[in-house]
XYZ file of C-alpha atoms in Angstrom:
390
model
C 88.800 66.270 76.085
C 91.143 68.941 77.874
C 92.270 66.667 80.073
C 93.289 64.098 77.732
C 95.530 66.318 76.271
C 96.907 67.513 79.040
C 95.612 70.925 78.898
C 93.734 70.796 82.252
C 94.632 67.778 85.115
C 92.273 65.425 85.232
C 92.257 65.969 89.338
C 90.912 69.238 88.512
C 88.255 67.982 86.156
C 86.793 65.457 88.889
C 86.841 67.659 91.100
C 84.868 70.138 89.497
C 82.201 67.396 88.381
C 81.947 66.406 92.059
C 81.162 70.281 93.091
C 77.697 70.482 94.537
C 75.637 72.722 92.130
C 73.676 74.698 95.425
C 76.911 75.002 97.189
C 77.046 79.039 96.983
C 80.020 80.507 95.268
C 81.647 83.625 96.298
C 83.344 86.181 94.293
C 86.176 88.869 95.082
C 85.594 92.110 95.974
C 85.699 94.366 92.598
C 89.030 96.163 92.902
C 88.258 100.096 93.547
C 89.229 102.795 90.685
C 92.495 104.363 90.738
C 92.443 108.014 91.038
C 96.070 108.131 90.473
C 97.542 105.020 87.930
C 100.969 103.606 88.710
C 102.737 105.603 86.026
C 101.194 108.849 87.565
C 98.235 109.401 85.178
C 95.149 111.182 86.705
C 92.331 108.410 86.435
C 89.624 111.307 85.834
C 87.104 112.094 82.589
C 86.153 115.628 82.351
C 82.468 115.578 81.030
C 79.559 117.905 80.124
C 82.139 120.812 79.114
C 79.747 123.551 78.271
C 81.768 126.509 77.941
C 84.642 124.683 75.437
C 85.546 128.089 74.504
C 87.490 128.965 77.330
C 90.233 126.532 75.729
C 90.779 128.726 72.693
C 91.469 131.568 75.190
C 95.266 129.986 76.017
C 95.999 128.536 72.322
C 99.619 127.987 73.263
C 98.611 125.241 75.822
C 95.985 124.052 74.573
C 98.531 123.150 71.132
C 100.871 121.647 73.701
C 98.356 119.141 75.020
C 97.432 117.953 71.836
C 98.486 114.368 70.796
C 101.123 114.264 68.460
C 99.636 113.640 65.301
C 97.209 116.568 65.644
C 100.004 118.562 66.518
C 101.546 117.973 63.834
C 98.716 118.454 60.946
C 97.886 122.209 62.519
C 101.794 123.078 61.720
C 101.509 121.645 58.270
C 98.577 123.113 57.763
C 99.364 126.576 59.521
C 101.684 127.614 56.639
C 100.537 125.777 54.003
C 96.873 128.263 54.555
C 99.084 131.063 54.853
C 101.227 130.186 51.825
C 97.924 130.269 49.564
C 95.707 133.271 51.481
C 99.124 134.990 50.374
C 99.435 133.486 46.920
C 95.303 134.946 46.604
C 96.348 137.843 47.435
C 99.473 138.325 45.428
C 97.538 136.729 41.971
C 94.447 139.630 42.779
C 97.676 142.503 43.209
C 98.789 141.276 39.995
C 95.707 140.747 37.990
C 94.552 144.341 39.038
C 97.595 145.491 38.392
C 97.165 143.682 34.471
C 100.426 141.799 34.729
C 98.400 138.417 34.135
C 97.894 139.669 30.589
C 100.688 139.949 28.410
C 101.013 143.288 26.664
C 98.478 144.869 28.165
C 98.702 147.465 31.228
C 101.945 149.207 32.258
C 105.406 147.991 31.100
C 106.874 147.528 34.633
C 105.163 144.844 37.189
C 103.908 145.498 40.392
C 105.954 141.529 41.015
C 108.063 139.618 37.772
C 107.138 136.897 36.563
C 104.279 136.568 37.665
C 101.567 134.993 35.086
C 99.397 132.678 36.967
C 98.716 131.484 40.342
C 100.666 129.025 40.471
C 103.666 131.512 39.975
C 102.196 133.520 42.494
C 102.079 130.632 45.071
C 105.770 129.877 44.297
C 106.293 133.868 45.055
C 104.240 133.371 48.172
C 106.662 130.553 49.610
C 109.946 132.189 48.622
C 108.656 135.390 50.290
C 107.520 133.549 53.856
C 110.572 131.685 53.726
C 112.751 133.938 52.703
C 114.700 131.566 50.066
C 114.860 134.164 47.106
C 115.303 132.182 43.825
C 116.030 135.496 42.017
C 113.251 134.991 39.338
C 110.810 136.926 41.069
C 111.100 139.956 42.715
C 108.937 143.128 44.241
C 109.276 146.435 42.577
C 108.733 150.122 43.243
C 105.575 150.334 41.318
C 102.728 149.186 43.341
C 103.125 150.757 47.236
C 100.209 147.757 47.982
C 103.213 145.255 46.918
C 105.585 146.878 49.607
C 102.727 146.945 52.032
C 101.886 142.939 51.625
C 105.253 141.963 51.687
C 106.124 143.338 54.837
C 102.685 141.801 56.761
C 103.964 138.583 54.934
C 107.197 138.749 56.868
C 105.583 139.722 60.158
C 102.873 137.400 60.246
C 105.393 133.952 58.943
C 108.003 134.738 61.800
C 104.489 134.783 64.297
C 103.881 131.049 62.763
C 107.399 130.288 62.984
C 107.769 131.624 66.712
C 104.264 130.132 67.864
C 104.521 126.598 66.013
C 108.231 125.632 66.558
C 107.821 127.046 70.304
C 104.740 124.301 70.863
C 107.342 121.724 69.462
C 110.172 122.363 71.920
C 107.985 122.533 74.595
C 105.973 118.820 73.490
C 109.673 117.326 72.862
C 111.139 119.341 76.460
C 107.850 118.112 78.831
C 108.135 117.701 82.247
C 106.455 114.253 82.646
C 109.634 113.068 80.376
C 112.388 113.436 82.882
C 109.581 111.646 85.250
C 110.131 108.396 83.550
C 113.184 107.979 85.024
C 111.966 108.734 88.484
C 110.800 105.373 90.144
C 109.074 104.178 93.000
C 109.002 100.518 94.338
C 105.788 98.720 93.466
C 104.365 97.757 97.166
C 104.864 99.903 100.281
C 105.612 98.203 103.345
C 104.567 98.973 107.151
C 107.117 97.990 110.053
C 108.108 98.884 113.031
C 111.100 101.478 113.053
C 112.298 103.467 115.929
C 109.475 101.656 118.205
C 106.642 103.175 115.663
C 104.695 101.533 112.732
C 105.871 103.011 109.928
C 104.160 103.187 106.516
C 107.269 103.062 104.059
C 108.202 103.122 100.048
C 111.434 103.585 98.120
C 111.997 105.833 95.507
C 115.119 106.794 92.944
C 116.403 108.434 89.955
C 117.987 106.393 87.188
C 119.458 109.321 85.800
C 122.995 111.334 86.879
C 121.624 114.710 86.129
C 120.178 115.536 89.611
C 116.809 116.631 90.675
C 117.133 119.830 92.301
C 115.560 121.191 95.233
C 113.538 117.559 95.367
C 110.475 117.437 97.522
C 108.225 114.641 98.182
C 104.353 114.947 99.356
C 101.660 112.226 100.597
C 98.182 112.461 100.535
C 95.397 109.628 101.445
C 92.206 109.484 99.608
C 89.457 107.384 100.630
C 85.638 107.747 100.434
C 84.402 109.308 103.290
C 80.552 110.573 104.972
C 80.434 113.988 106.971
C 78.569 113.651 110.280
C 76.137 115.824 108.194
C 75.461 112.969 105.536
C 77.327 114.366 103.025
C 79.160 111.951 101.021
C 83.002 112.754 99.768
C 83.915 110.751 97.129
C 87.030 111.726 97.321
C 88.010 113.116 100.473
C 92.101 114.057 100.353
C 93.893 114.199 103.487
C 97.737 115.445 103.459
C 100.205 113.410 105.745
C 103.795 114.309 106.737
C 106.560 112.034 105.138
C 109.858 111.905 106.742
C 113.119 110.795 105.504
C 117.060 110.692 106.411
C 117.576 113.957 106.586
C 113.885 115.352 108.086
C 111.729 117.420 106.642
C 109.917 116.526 102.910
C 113.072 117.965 100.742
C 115.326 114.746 99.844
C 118.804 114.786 98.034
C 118.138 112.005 95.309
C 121.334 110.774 94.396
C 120.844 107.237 95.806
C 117.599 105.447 96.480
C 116.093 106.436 99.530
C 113.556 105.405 101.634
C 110.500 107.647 102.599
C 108.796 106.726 105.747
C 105.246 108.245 106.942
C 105.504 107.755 111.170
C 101.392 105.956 111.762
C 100.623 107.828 114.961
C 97.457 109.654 116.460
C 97.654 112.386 113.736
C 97.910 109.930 110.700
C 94.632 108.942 108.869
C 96.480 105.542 108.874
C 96.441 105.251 113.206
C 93.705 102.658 112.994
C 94.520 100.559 109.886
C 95.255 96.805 110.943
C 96.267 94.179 108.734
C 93.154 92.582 108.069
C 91.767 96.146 106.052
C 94.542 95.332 103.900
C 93.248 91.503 102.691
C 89.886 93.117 102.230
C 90.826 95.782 99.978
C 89.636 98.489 102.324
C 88.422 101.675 100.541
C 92.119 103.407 100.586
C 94.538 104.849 97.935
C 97.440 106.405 98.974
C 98.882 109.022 96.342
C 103.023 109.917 96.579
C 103.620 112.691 94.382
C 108.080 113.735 93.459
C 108.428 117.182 92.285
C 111.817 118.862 91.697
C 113.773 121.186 89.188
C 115.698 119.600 86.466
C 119.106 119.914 86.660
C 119.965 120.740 83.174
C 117.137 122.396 81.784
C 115.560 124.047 84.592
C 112.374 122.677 84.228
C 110.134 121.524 87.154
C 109.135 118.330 86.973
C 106.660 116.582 88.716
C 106.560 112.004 88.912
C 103.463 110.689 91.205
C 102.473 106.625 91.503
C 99.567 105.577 94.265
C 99.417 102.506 96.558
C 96.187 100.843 96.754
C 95.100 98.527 99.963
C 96.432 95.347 98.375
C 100.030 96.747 97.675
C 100.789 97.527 101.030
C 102.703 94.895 102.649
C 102.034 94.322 106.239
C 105.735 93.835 108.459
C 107.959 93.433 105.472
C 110.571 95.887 104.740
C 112.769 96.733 102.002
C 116.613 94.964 101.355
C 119.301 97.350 101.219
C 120.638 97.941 97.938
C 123.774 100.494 98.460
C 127.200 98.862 98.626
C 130.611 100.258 98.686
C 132.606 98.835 96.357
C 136.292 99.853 95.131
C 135.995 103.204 96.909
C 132.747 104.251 95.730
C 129.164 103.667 96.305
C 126.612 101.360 93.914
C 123.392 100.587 93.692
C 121.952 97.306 92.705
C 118.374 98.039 90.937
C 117.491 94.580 90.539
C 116.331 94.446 94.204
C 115.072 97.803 94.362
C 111.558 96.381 95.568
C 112.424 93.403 97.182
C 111.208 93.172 100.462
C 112.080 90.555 103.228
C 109.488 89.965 106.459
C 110.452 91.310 110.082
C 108.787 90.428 113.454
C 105.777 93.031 113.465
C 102.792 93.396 115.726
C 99.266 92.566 113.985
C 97.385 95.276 115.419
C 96.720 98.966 114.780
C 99.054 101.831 115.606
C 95.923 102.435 118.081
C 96.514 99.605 119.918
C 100.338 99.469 119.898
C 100.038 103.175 121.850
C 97.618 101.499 124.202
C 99.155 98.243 125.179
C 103.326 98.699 124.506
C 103.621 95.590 126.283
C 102.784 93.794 122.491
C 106.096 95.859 121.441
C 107.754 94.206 124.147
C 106.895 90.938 123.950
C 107.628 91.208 120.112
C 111.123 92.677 121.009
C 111.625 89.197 123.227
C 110.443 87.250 121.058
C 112.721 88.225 118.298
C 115.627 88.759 120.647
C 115.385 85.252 121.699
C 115.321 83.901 118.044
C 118.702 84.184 117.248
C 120.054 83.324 120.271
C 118.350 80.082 120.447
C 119.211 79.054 116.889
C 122.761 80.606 117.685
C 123.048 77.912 121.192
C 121.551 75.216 119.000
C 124.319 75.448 116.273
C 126.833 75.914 118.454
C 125.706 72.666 120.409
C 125.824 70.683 116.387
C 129.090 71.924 116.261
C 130.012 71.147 119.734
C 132.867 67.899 119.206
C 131.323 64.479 120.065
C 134.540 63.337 122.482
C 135.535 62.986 126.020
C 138.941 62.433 127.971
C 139.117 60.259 130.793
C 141.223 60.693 133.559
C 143.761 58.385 132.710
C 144.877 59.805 129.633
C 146.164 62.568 131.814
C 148.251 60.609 134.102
Protein backbone atom coordinates (compact mmCIF):
# COMPACT_ATOMS: atom_id res chain seq x y z
CA UNK A 1 0.00 0.00 0.00
CA UNK A 2 2.99 2.52 0.74
CA UNK A 3 4.49 1.80 -2.18
CA UNK A 4 1.67 2.35 -4.39
CA UNK A 5 1.49 5.66 -3.33
CA UNK A 6 4.71 6.42 -3.56
CA UNK A 7 5.45 6.80 0.00
CA UNK A 8 8.15 4.06 0.15
CA UNK A 9 9.97 2.61 -3.41
CA UNK A 10 8.84 -0.41 -4.25
CA UNK A 11 12.81 -1.54 -4.60
CA UNK A 12 12.87 -1.03 -1.01
CA UNK A 13 9.76 -3.04 -0.28
CA UNK A 14 11.17 -6.23 -2.23
CA UNK A 15 13.95 -5.99 -0.83
CA UNK A 16 12.91 -6.10 2.56
CA UNK A 17 10.45 -9.14 1.79
CA UNK A 18 13.48 -10.97 0.35
CA UNK A 19 15.56 -10.35 3.81
CA UNK A 20 16.29 -13.67 5.41
CA UNK A 21 14.41 -13.69 8.80
CA UNK A 22 17.73 -15.59 10.79
CA UNK A 23 20.08 -13.31 9.09
CA UNK A 24 21.25 -11.43 12.48
CA UNK A 25 20.73 -7.73 12.58
CA UNK A 26 23.02 -5.38 14.21
CA UNK A 27 22.34 -2.22 15.92
CA UNK A 28 24.51 1.05 16.63
CA UNK A 29 26.29 1.63 19.49
CA UNK A 30 23.94 3.77 22.01
CA UNK A 31 25.46 7.24 21.82
CA UNK A 32 27.20 8.03 25.39
CA UNK A 33 25.64 10.92 27.76
CA UNK A 34 26.84 14.33 27.46
CA UNK A 35 28.31 15.72 30.51
CA UNK A 36 28.53 19.02 28.92
CA UNK A 37 25.44 19.79 26.07
CA UNK A 38 26.35 21.84 23.02
CA UNK A 39 24.88 25.06 24.36
CA UNK A 40 27.07 24.61 27.56
CA UNK A 41 24.48 23.12 29.97
CA UNK A 42 25.88 20.76 32.70
CA UNK A 43 24.17 17.30 31.81
CA UNK A 44 24.05 16.42 35.72
CA UNK A 45 20.82 15.68 38.28
CA UNK A 46 21.59 16.44 41.79
CA UNK A 47 19.64 13.73 43.84
CA UNK A 48 19.01 12.54 47.43
CA UNK A 49 19.53 16.28 48.81
CA UNK A 50 19.20 15.68 52.47
CA UNK A 51 20.26 18.74 54.04
CA UNK A 52 17.90 21.22 51.57
CA UNK A 53 18.34 23.72 54.18
CA UNK A 54 21.61 24.81 53.40
CA UNK A 55 19.86 26.64 50.30
CA UNK A 56 17.89 29.01 52.48
CA UNK A 57 21.27 29.97 54.05
CA UNK A 58 22.24 32.25 50.66
CA UNK A 59 18.49 33.47 49.80
CA UNK A 60 19.88 36.00 47.36
CA UNK A 61 21.14 33.16 45.03
CA UNK A 62 19.09 30.84 45.58
CA UNK A 63 16.10 33.74 44.23
CA UNK A 64 18.43 34.25 41.29
CA UNK A 65 18.34 30.64 40.16
CA UNK A 66 14.82 30.40 40.25
CA UNK A 67 12.88 30.13 36.90
CA UNK A 68 11.20 33.08 35.97
CA UNK A 69 7.79 32.60 36.80
CA UNK A 70 8.60 31.66 40.41
CA UNK A 71 10.61 34.58 40.54
CA UNK A 72 8.23 36.51 39.81
CA UNK A 73 5.18 35.27 42.19
CA UNK A 74 7.71 35.62 45.47
CA UNK A 75 8.01 39.56 44.42
CA UNK A 76 4.30 39.85 44.04
CA UNK A 77 3.75 38.15 46.83
CA UNK A 78 6.67 39.69 49.02
CA UNK A 79 4.80 43.03 49.32
CA UNK A 80 1.53 42.16 48.86
CA UNK A 81 2.16 39.92 52.67
CA UNK A 82 3.79 42.87 53.88
CA UNK A 83 1.11 45.30 52.67
CA UNK A 84 -1.59 43.28 54.83
CA UNK A 85 0.75 42.04 58.09
CA UNK A 86 0.95 46.02 58.07
CA UNK A 87 -2.68 46.78 57.33
CA UNK A 88 -3.28 44.00 60.67
CA UNK A 89 -1.36 45.83 62.44
CA UNK A 90 -2.45 49.33 61.69
CA UNK A 91 -6.54 48.16 61.99
CA UNK A 92 -5.43 46.49 65.82
CA UNK A 93 -3.46 50.29 66.56
CA UNK A 94 -6.62 51.77 65.61
CA UNK A 95 -9.25 49.60 67.08
CA UNK A 96 -7.31 49.79 70.49
CA UNK A 97 -6.94 53.06 70.08
CA UNK A 98 -11.25 53.22 69.54
CA UNK A 99 -11.00 55.10 66.28
CA UNK A 100 -13.06 52.16 64.54
CA UNK A 101 -16.02 53.42 66.56
CA UNK A 102 -17.40 56.62 65.84
CA UNK A 103 -17.84 58.86 68.85
CA UNK A 104 -16.42 56.89 71.14
CA UNK A 105 -12.69 57.17 72.62
CA UNK A 106 -10.54 60.31 72.28
CA UNK A 107 -11.34 63.10 69.76
CA UNK A 108 -7.95 63.00 67.94
CA UNK A 109 -6.80 59.58 66.02
CA UNK A 110 -3.87 57.75 66.55
CA UNK A 111 -4.21 57.61 62.06
CA UNK A 112 -7.43 59.65 60.04
CA UNK A 113 -9.63 58.12 58.44
CA UNK A 114 -9.27 55.20 59.36
CA UNK A 115 -12.70 53.09 59.89
CA UNK A 116 -12.14 49.67 58.64
CA UNK A 117 -9.55 47.48 57.30
CA UNK A 118 -9.87 48.06 54.22
CA UNK A 119 -8.92 51.81 54.94
CA UNK A 120 -6.22 50.58 56.86
CA UNK A 121 -4.81 48.42 53.97
CA UNK A 122 -5.06 51.48 51.65
CA UNK A 123 -2.95 53.36 54.62
CA UNK A 124 -0.63 50.39 54.60
CA UNK A 125 0.24 50.78 50.73
CA UNK A 126 0.50 54.57 50.68
CA UNK A 127 2.85 54.28 53.69
CA UNK A 128 5.32 51.38 51.99
CA UNK A 129 5.17 53.22 48.93
CA UNK A 130 5.39 56.35 49.95
CA UNK A 131 2.55 57.86 47.51
CA UNK A 132 0.70 60.06 50.21
CA UNK A 133 -2.90 60.68 48.96
CA UNK A 134 -3.33 63.27 51.76
CA UNK A 135 -6.51 61.59 53.25
CA UNK A 136 -4.74 59.77 55.75
CA UNK A 137 -2.17 60.75 57.84
CA UNK A 138 -0.13 59.75 61.29
CA UNK A 139 -0.50 61.97 64.25
CA UNK A 140 1.22 62.84 67.50
CA UNK A 141 -1.10 60.89 69.63
CA UNK A 142 -0.16 57.33 69.67
CA UNK A 143 4.04 57.05 70.03
CA UNK A 144 3.17 53.08 68.79
CA UNK A 145 1.94 54.92 65.40
CA UNK A 146 5.42 56.73 65.06
CA UNK A 147 7.13 53.54 66.05
CA UNK A 148 5.27 51.28 63.17
CA UNK A 149 5.66 53.70 60.66
CA UNK A 150 9.19 53.99 60.76
CA UNK A 151 9.79 49.80 60.79
CA UNK A 152 7.29 50.13 57.80
CA UNK A 153 9.76 52.30 55.95
CA UNK A 154 12.80 50.27 56.92
CA UNK A 155 11.59 46.97 56.28
CA UNK A 156 9.74 48.08 52.38
CA UNK A 157 13.14 49.68 51.18
CA UNK A 158 14.78 45.91 52.47
CA UNK A 159 12.02 44.33 49.92
CA UNK A 160 12.65 46.92 47.48
CA UNK A 161 16.61 46.57 47.69
CA UNK A 162 16.50 42.60 47.94
CA UNK A 163 13.67 41.94 45.19
CA UNK A 164 14.57 44.50 42.43
CA UNK A 165 18.42 43.52 43.08
CA UNK A 166 17.43 39.57 42.18
CA UNK A 167 15.79 41.15 38.99
CA UNK A 168 18.82 43.01 37.64
CA UNK A 169 20.93 40.35 38.33
CA UNK A 170 18.29 37.45 36.41
CA UNK A 171 17.93 40.16 33.44
CA UNK A 172 22.20 41.07 33.70
CA UNK A 173 23.35 37.00 33.82
CA UNK A 174 26.43 35.95 32.66
CA UNK A 175 25.33 32.95 30.50
CA UNK A 176 23.46 35.88 28.37
CA UNK A 177 26.43 37.55 26.82
CA UNK A 178 27.48 33.64 26.22
CA UNK A 179 24.94 33.30 23.54
CA UNK A 180 26.76 35.23 21.38
CA UNK A 181 29.97 33.38 21.94
CA UNK A 182 30.16 30.44 19.35
CA UNK A 183 32.07 27.54 18.63
CA UNK A 184 32.09 25.50 15.30
CA UNK A 185 30.06 22.31 15.55
CA UNK A 186 32.89 19.49 14.71
CA UNK A 187 36.57 19.80 15.66
CA UNK A 188 38.99 18.71 13.24
CA UNK A 189 42.55 16.91 13.65
CA UNK A 190 45.40 17.70 10.98
CA UNK A 191 48.64 17.94 10.66
CA UNK A 192 50.10 21.56 11.36
CA UNK A 193 53.64 22.46 11.88
CA UNK A 194 54.60 18.57 11.29
CA UNK A 195 52.21 17.64 14.49
CA UNK A 196 48.58 16.26 14.65
CA UNK A 197 46.71 18.80 15.87
CA UNK A 198 43.28 18.54 17.54
CA UNK A 199 41.57 21.92 16.38
CA UNK A 200 38.07 24.05 16.77
CA UNK A 201 37.06 27.61 15.94
CA UNK A 202 35.50 29.89 18.08
CA UNK A 203 34.06 33.77 17.85
CA UNK A 204 32.08 36.53 19.19
CA UNK A 205 29.16 37.92 17.23
CA UNK A 206 29.13 40.85 19.25
CA UNK A 207 31.48 44.33 18.98
CA UNK A 208 31.63 44.84 22.66
CA UNK A 209 34.84 42.82 23.39
CA UNK A 210 35.54 40.08 25.78
CA UNK A 211 38.16 41.16 28.00
CA UNK A 212 41.01 39.44 29.35
CA UNK A 213 39.55 36.16 27.25
CA UNK A 214 40.90 32.81 28.24
CA UNK A 215 40.15 29.52 26.86
CA UNK A 216 40.59 25.99 28.81
CA UNK A 217 40.32 22.16 27.60
CA UNK A 218 39.66 19.33 29.54
CA UNK A 219 39.03 15.49 28.34
CA UNK A 220 36.67 13.33 30.17
CA UNK A 221 36.39 9.78 29.55
CA UNK A 222 35.59 6.77 31.80
CA UNK A 223 38.50 5.44 33.16
CA UNK A 224 39.73 2.16 35.81
CA UNK A 225 42.68 2.84 38.36
CA UNK A 226 45.27 0.04 38.34
CA UNK A 227 43.59 -0.42 41.80
CA UNK A 228 40.06 -1.32 40.25
CA UNK A 229 38.56 1.67 41.00
CA UNK A 230 36.27 2.86 38.45
CA UNK A 231 36.12 6.86 37.47
CA UNK A 232 33.19 7.65 35.84
CA UNK A 233 34.30 10.64 35.09
CA UNK A 234 37.86 11.02 35.15
CA UNK A 235 38.85 14.92 33.94
CA UNK A 236 42.14 15.47 32.55
CA UNK A 237 43.27 19.25 31.70
CA UNK A 238 45.18 19.74 28.30
CA UNK A 239 47.09 22.83 27.08
CA UNK A 240 45.40 24.74 24.10
CA UNK A 241 47.47 26.95 22.04
CA UNK A 242 46.59 29.65 19.73
CA UNK A 243 48.16 32.64 17.51
CA UNK A 244 49.50 34.40 19.98
CA UNK A 245 50.63 31.37 22.69
CA UNK A 246 49.57 30.88 25.79
CA UNK A 247 45.47 30.19 26.68
CA UNK A 248 44.56 34.18 26.76
CA UNK A 249 43.10 35.03 23.10
CA UNK A 250 42.11 38.58 21.77
CA UNK A 251 38.55 37.74 20.29
CA UNK A 252 37.91 40.23 17.84
CA UNK A 253 37.95 37.87 14.81
CA UNK A 254 37.36 34.15 14.78
CA UNK A 255 40.21 32.29 15.76
CA UNK A 256 41.32 29.02 15.73
CA UNK A 257 42.36 27.06 18.95
CA UNK A 258 44.64 24.20 18.39
CA UNK A 259 45.56 21.44 21.20
CA UNK A 260 49.35 20.07 19.81
CA UNK A 261 48.51 15.64 20.22
CA UNK A 262 51.93 14.73 21.55
CA UNK A 263 53.31 12.33 24.36
CA UNK A 264 51.73 14.53 27.12
CA UNK A 265 48.17 14.71 25.51
CA UNK A 266 45.51 12.12 26.67
CA UNK A 267 44.75 12.26 22.88
CA UNK A 268 48.65 10.68 21.79
CA UNK A 269 47.07 7.35 21.00
CA UNK A 270 43.66 8.17 19.44
CA UNK A 271 43.54 6.87 15.69
CA UNK A 272 40.83 7.35 13.41
CA UNK A 273 39.08 4.26 13.73
CA UNK A 274 38.13 5.25 17.83
CA UNK A 275 36.41 7.96 16.20
CA UNK A 276 33.78 5.65 13.84
CA UNK A 277 33.23 3.63 16.97
CA UNK A 278 32.22 6.28 19.20
CA UNK A 279 35.05 5.65 21.61
CA UNK A 280 34.22 6.54 25.26
CA UNK A 281 35.55 10.38 24.88
CA UNK A 282 34.04 13.90 25.43
CA UNK A 283 36.08 16.67 25.10
CA UNK A 284 34.79 19.85 27.11
CA UNK A 285 36.11 23.66 25.77
CA UNK A 286 35.11 26.05 28.25
CA UNK A 287 35.46 30.56 27.11
CA UNK A 288 35.58 32.69 30.08
CA UNK A 289 36.25 36.46 29.94
CA UNK A 290 35.08 39.91 31.43
CA UNK A 291 32.41 41.76 29.67
CA UNK A 292 33.36 44.72 28.21
CA UNK A 293 30.58 46.93 29.17
CA UNK A 294 29.29 45.69 32.25
CA UNK A 295 32.13 44.13 33.87
CA UNK A 296 30.72 40.98 34.37
CA UNK A 297 32.61 37.64 33.92
CA UNK A 298 31.19 35.51 31.75
CA UNK A 299 31.75 32.11 31.16
CA UNK A 300 30.40 30.04 27.30
CA UNK A 301 31.48 26.11 27.27
CA UNK A 302 30.22 23.47 24.27
CA UNK A 303 31.87 19.67 24.27
CA UNK A 304 32.94 17.50 21.30
CA UNK A 305 31.95 14.00 21.46
CA UNK A 306 33.94 11.06 19.40
CA UNK A 307 31.68 11.37 16.37
CA UNK A 308 32.19 15.23 15.90
CA UNK A 309 35.69 15.11 15.52
CA UNK A 310 36.69 15.09 12.03
CA UNK A 311 39.69 13.11 11.16
CA UNK A 312 42.29 15.31 8.47
CA UNK A 313 39.83 18.00 7.62
CA UNK A 314 40.47 21.48 8.55
CA UNK A 315 38.64 24.59 8.71
CA UNK A 316 38.21 27.32 5.44
CA UNK A 317 39.39 30.64 6.15
CA UNK A 318 36.81 33.09 6.64
CA UNK A 319 38.74 36.65 7.14
CA UNK A 320 39.02 38.81 4.02
CA UNK A 321 40.20 42.26 3.50
CA UNK A 322 37.96 44.12 1.77
CA UNK A 323 37.88 48.06 1.04
CA UNK A 324 40.57 48.64 3.67
CA UNK A 325 39.20 46.71 6.40
CA UNK A 326 38.84 43.25 7.57
CA UNK A 327 35.38 40.90 7.36
CA UNK A 328 34.30 37.93 8.35
CA UNK A 329 32.02 35.65 6.49
CA UNK A 330 29.94 33.51 9.23
CA UNK A 331 28.26 31.44 6.83
CA UNK A 332 31.37 29.20 6.56
CA UNK A 333 32.39 29.49 9.99
CA UNK A 334 32.35 25.53 10.29
CA UNK A 335 33.02 24.48 7.03
CA UNK A 336 35.74 22.28 6.78
CA UNK A 337 37.60 21.02 3.59
CA UNK A 338 39.89 17.51 3.74
CA UNK A 339 43.87 17.71 3.68
CA UNK A 340 46.37 14.83 3.09
CA UNK A 341 46.66 13.37 6.78
CA UNK A 342 48.29 10.25 8.12
CA UNK A 343 45.73 7.49 9.51
CA UNK A 344 47.58 6.57 12.45
CA UNK A 345 48.08 7.76 16.03
CA UNK A 346 50.24 10.67 17.13
CA UNK A 347 52.12 7.46 18.70
CA UNK A 348 53.00 6.18 15.65
CA UNK A 349 53.68 9.36 13.64
CA UNK A 350 56.65 10.03 16.54
CA UNK A 351 57.80 6.50 15.85
CA UNK A 352 57.92 6.12 12.15
CA UNK A 353 58.26 10.06 10.59
CA UNK A 354 58.93 8.42 7.47
CA UNK A 355 54.67 8.20 7.12
CA UNK A 356 55.02 12.21 7.43
CA UNK A 357 57.30 12.04 4.67
CA UNK A 358 55.87 10.00 2.37
CA UNK A 359 52.55 11.99 3.00
CA UNK A 360 54.54 15.27 2.33
CA UNK A 361 55.54 13.51 -1.30
CA UNK A 362 52.66 12.40 -1.93
CA UNK A 363 50.88 15.64 -1.69
CA UNK A 364 53.79 17.56 -3.14
CA UNK A 365 53.55 15.54 -6.20
CA UNK A 366 49.72 16.11 -6.58
CA UNK A 367 49.73 19.35 -7.86
CA UNK A 368 52.50 19.15 -9.86
CA UNK A 369 51.26 16.29 -11.79
CA UNK A 370 47.80 17.75 -12.38
CA UNK A 371 49.74 21.14 -12.99
CA UNK A 372 52.14 19.11 -16.10
CA UNK A 373 48.94 17.43 -17.20
CA UNK A 374 47.03 20.76 -17.84
CA UNK A 375 49.68 22.37 -19.13
CA UNK A 376 50.20 19.41 -21.70
CA UNK A 377 45.85 19.99 -22.64
CA UNK A 378 46.78 23.32 -23.18
CA UNK A 379 49.91 22.64 -24.99
CA UNK A 380 48.90 23.86 -29.04
CA UNK A 381 48.26 20.84 -31.34
CA UNK A 382 50.74 22.29 -34.38
CA UNK A 383 54.08 21.83 -35.87
CA UNK A 384 56.36 23.84 -38.42
CA UNK A 385 58.29 22.15 -40.90
CA UNK A 386 61.39 23.21 -42.13
CA UNK A 387 60.34 24.67 -45.17
CA UNK A 388 58.18 27.22 -43.91
CA UNK A 389 61.36 28.75 -42.65
CA UNK A 390 63.22 28.95 -45.80
Amino acid sequence: MLSRKGIIPEEYVLTRLAEDPAEPRYRTRERRARFVSKKGNCNVAHKNIREQGRFLQDVFTTLVDLKWPHTLLIFTMSFLCSWLLFAMVWWLIAFAHGDLAPGEGTNVPCVTSIHSFSSAFLFSIEVQVTIGFGGRMVTEECPLAILILIVQNIVGLMINAIMLGCIFMKTAQAHRRAETLIFSKHAVIALRHGRLCFMLRVGDLRKSMIISATIHMQVVRKTTSPEGEVVPLHQVDIPMENGVGGNSIFLVAPLIIYHVIDSNSPLYDLAPSDLHHHQDLEIIVILEGVVETTGITTQARTSYLADEILWGQRFVPIVAEEDGRYSVDYSKFGNTVKVPTPLCTARQLDEDRSLLDALTLASSRGPLRKRSVAVAKAKPKFSISPDSLS
